[in-house]
């Protein structure tokens, strides 16, 4: 695999709402990790919670595959019961938000 031009960084941001907690976020994290790893697109590199949200951090191996990575993430999110207001925030190499 040739060296990527640049890497990317994405955050999946879930609003903290009743009925959607750490267990649900962890299930999504596991599914995303498997899907991204199988396609060699990225890696779930961290997670957190606070200030009314829960977050998954995703490192994208090659920014040239950024939109494909977002499509995989959106597919996984749509197949889980994510709360209204969930969003996918691209932070690197440019900024863009996808609303679920």
PDB file of C-alpha atoms in Angstrom:
ATOM      1  CA  UNK A   1       0.000   0.000   0.000  1.00  0.00           C
ATOM      2  CA  UNK A   2       1.492   3.341  -0.992  1.00  0.00           C
ATOM      3  CA  UNK A   3       1.904   6.096   1.595  1.00  0.00           C
ATOM      4  CA  UNK A   4      -1.231   8.231   1.940  1.00  0.00           C
ATOM      5  CA  UNK A   5      -1.221  11.894   1.031  1.00  0.00           C
ATOM      6  CA  UNK A   6      -2.699  12.689   4.428  1.00  0.00           C
ATOM      7  CA  UNK A   7      -4.748  11.075   7.124  1.00  0.00           C
ATOM      8  CA  UNK A   8      -8.160  12.135   8.354  1.00  0.00           C
ATOM      9  CA  UNK A   9      -9.982  12.452  11.648  1.00  0.00           C
ATOM     10  CA  UNK A  10     -13.718  12.013  12.223  1.00  0.00           C
ATOM     11  CA  UNK A  11     -15.856  12.293  15.337  1.00  0.00           C
ATOM     12  CA  UNK A  12     -19.216  10.576  15.695  1.00  0.00           C
ATOM     13  CA  UNK A  13     -21.215  12.641  18.195  1.00  0.00           C
ATOM     14  CA  UNK A  14     -24.268  11.204  19.932  1.00  0.00           C
ATOM     15  CA  UNK A  15     -26.491  13.354  22.147  1.00  0.00           C
ATOM     16  CA  UNK A  16     -26.942  11.880  25.619  1.00  0.00           C
ATOM     17  CA  UNK A  17     -30.598  10.906  25.816  1.00  0.00           C
ATOM     18  CA  UNK A  18     -32.580   8.415  27.902  1.00  0.00           C
ATOM     19  CA  UNK A  19     -32.418   4.928  26.383  1.00  0.00           C
ATOM     20  CA  UNK A  20     -29.095   5.505  24.605  1.00  0.00           C
ATOM     21  CA  UNK A  21     -26.044   5.100  26.761  1.00  0.00           C
ATOM     22  CA  UNK A  22     -22.514   3.772  26.938  1.00  0.00           C
ATOM     23  CA  UNK A  23     -23.590   0.186  26.142  1.00  0.00           C
ATOM     24  CA  UNK A  24     -25.268   1.287  22.901  1.00  0.00           C
ATOM     25  CA  UNK A  25     -22.294   3.473  21.964  1.00  0.00           C
ATOM     26  CA  UNK A  26     -19.910   0.570  22.670  1.00  0.00           C
ATOM     27  CA  UNK A  27     -21.941  -1.731  20.414  1.00  0.00           C
ATOM     28  CA  UNK A  28     -21.709   0.818  17.592  1.00  0.00           C
ATOM     29  CA  UNK A  29     -17.977   1.247  18.298  1.00  0.00           C
ATOM     30  CA  UNK A  30     -17.381  -2.502  17.928  1.00  0.00           C
ATOM     31  CA  UNK A  31     -19.341  -2.663  14.669  1.00  0.00           C
ATOM     32  CA  UNK A  32     -17.556   0.390  13.247  1.00  0.00           C
ATOM     33  CA  UNK A  33     -14.153  -0.991  14.199  1.00  0.00           C
ATOM     34  CA  UNK A  34     -14.867  -4.266  12.426  1.00  0.00           C
ATOM     35  CA  UNK A  35     -16.268  -2.608   9.285  1.00  0.00           C
ATOM     36  CA  UNK A  36     -13.467  -0.032   8.985  1.00  0.00           C
ATOM     37  CA  UNK A  37     -10.761  -2.577   9.715  1.00  0.00           C
ATOM     38  CA  UNK A  38     -12.129  -5.065   7.155  1.00  0.00           C
ATOM     39  CA  UNK A  39     -12.092  -2.358   4.474  1.00  0.00           C
ATOM     40  CA  UNK A  40      -8.701  -0.973   5.611  1.00  0.00           C
ATOM     41  CA  UNK A  41     -10.255   2.490   5.915  1.00  0.00           C
ATOM     42  CA  UNK A  42      -9.636   3.466   9.513  1.00  0.00           C
ATOM     43  CA  UNK A  43      -9.626   2.715  13.182  1.00  0.00           C
ATOM     44  CA  UNK A  44     -11.830   3.707  16.118  1.00  0.00           C
ATOM     45  CA  UNK A  45      -9.133   5.341  18.223  1.00  0.00           C
ATOM     46  CA  UNK A  46     -11.067   6.539  21.241  1.00  0.00           C
ATOM     47  CA  UNK A  47     -14.340   7.399  22.904  1.00  0.00           C
ATOM     48  CA  UNK A  48     -15.624   9.689  25.570  1.00  0.00           C
ATOM     49  CA  UNK A  49     -18.645  11.151  27.259  1.00  0.00           C
ATOM     50  CA  UNK A  50     -19.488  14.435  28.915  1.00  0.00           C
ATOM     51  CA  UNK A  51     -21.206  17.781  28.471  1.00  0.00           C
ATOM     52  CA  UNK A  52     -24.377  16.087  27.179  1.00  0.00           C
ATOM     53  CA  UNK A  53     -22.738  14.042  24.401  1.00  0.00           C
ATOM     54  CA  UNK A  54     -20.921  10.790  23.766  1.00  0.00           C
ATOM     55  CA  UNK A  55     -18.187  10.676  21.127  1.00  0.00           C
ATOM     56  CA  UNK A  56     -16.322   8.118  19.045  1.00  0.00           C
ATOM     57  CA  UNK A  57     -12.998   9.172  17.494  1.00  0.00           C
ATOM     58  CA  UNK A  58     -12.059   7.649  14.157  1.00  0.00           C
ATOM     59  CA  UNK A  59      -8.655   7.902  12.499  1.00  0.00           C
ATOM     60  CA  UNK A  60      -8.897   7.624   8.724  1.00  0.00           C
ATOM     61  CA  UNK A  61      -5.820   5.967   7.248  1.00  0.00           C
ATOM     62  CA  UNK A  62      -5.926   7.808   3.924  1.00  0.00           C
ATOM     63  CA  UNK A  63      -7.937  11.019   3.429  1.00  0.00           C
ATOM     64  CA  UNK A  64      -8.492  10.081  -0.213  1.00  0.00           C
ATOM     65  CA  UNK A  65     -10.955   7.501   1.196  1.00  0.00           C
ATOM     66  CA  UNK A  66     -12.701   9.976   3.495  1.00  0.00           C
ATOM     67  CA  UNK A  67     -16.099   9.966   1.777  1.00  0.00           C
ATOM     68  CA  UNK A  68     -16.120   6.151   1.552  1.00  0.00           C
ATOM     69  CA  UNK A  69     -15.323   6.056   5.274  1.00  0.00           C
ATOM     70  CA  UNK A  70     -18.220   8.431   6.007  1.00  0.00           C
ATOM     71  CA  UNK A  71     -20.551   6.217   3.951  1.00  0.00           C
ATOM     72  CA  UNK A  72     -19.560   3.165   6.021  1.00  0.00           C
ATOM     73  CA  UNK A  73     -20.074   5.114   9.253  1.00  0.00           C
ATOM     74  CA  UNK A  74     -23.489   6.388   8.150  1.00  0.00           C
ATOM     75  CA  UNK A  75     -24.535   2.853   7.147  1.00  0.00           C
ATOM     76  CA  UNK A  76     -23.595   1.504  10.583  1.00  0.00           C
ATOM     77  CA  UNK A  77     -25.359   4.371  12.366  1.00  0.00           C
ATOM     78  CA  UNK A  78     -28.546   3.865  10.347  1.00  0.00           C
ATOM     79  CA  UNK A  79     -28.543   0.168  11.263  1.00  0.00           C
ATOM     80  CA  UNK A  80     -28.471   1.012  14.984  1.00  0.00           C
ATOM     81  CA  UNK A  81     -30.979   2.954  17.026  1.00  0.00           C
ATOM     82  CA  UNK A  82     -29.053   6.221  17.210  1.00  0.00           C
ATOM     83  CA  UNK A  83     -30.748   9.188  18.816  1.00  0.00           C
ATOM     84  CA  UNK A  84     -31.977  12.117  16.779  1.00  0.00           C
ATOM     85  CA  UNK A  85     -29.233  14.692  16.471  1.00  0.00           C
ATOM     86  CA  UNK A  86     -26.410  12.181  15.974  1.00  0.00           C
ATOM     87  CA  UNK A  87     -23.819  13.632  13.633  1.00  0.00           C
ATOM     88  CA  UNK A  88     -20.593  12.703  11.886  1.00  0.00           C
ATOM     89  CA  UNK A  89     -18.049  15.534  12.059  1.00  0.00           C
ATOM     90  CA  UNK A  90     -15.054  15.473   9.720  1.00  0.00           C
ATOM     91  CA  UNK A  91     -12.301  17.492  11.385  1.00  0.00           C
ATOM     92  CA  UNK A  92      -9.278  16.696   9.230  1.00  0.00           C
ATOM     93  CA  UNK A  93      -8.207  17.371   6.483  1.00  0.00           C
ATOM     94  CA  UNK A  94     -11.231  19.694   6.166  1.00  0.00           C
ATOM     95  CA  UNK A  95     -14.349  20.342   8.221  1.00  0.00           C
ATOM     96  CA  UNK A  96     -17.779  19.060   7.277  1.00  0.00           C
ATOM     97  CA  UNK A  97     -20.747  17.712   9.228  1.00  0.00           C
ATOM     98  CA  UNK A  98     -23.128  14.936   8.196  1.00  0.00           C
ATOM     99  CA  UNK A  99     -26.384  14.797  10.144  1.00  0.00           C
ATOM    100  CA  UNK A 100     -28.000  11.403  10.727  1.00  0.00           C
TER     101      UNK A 100
END
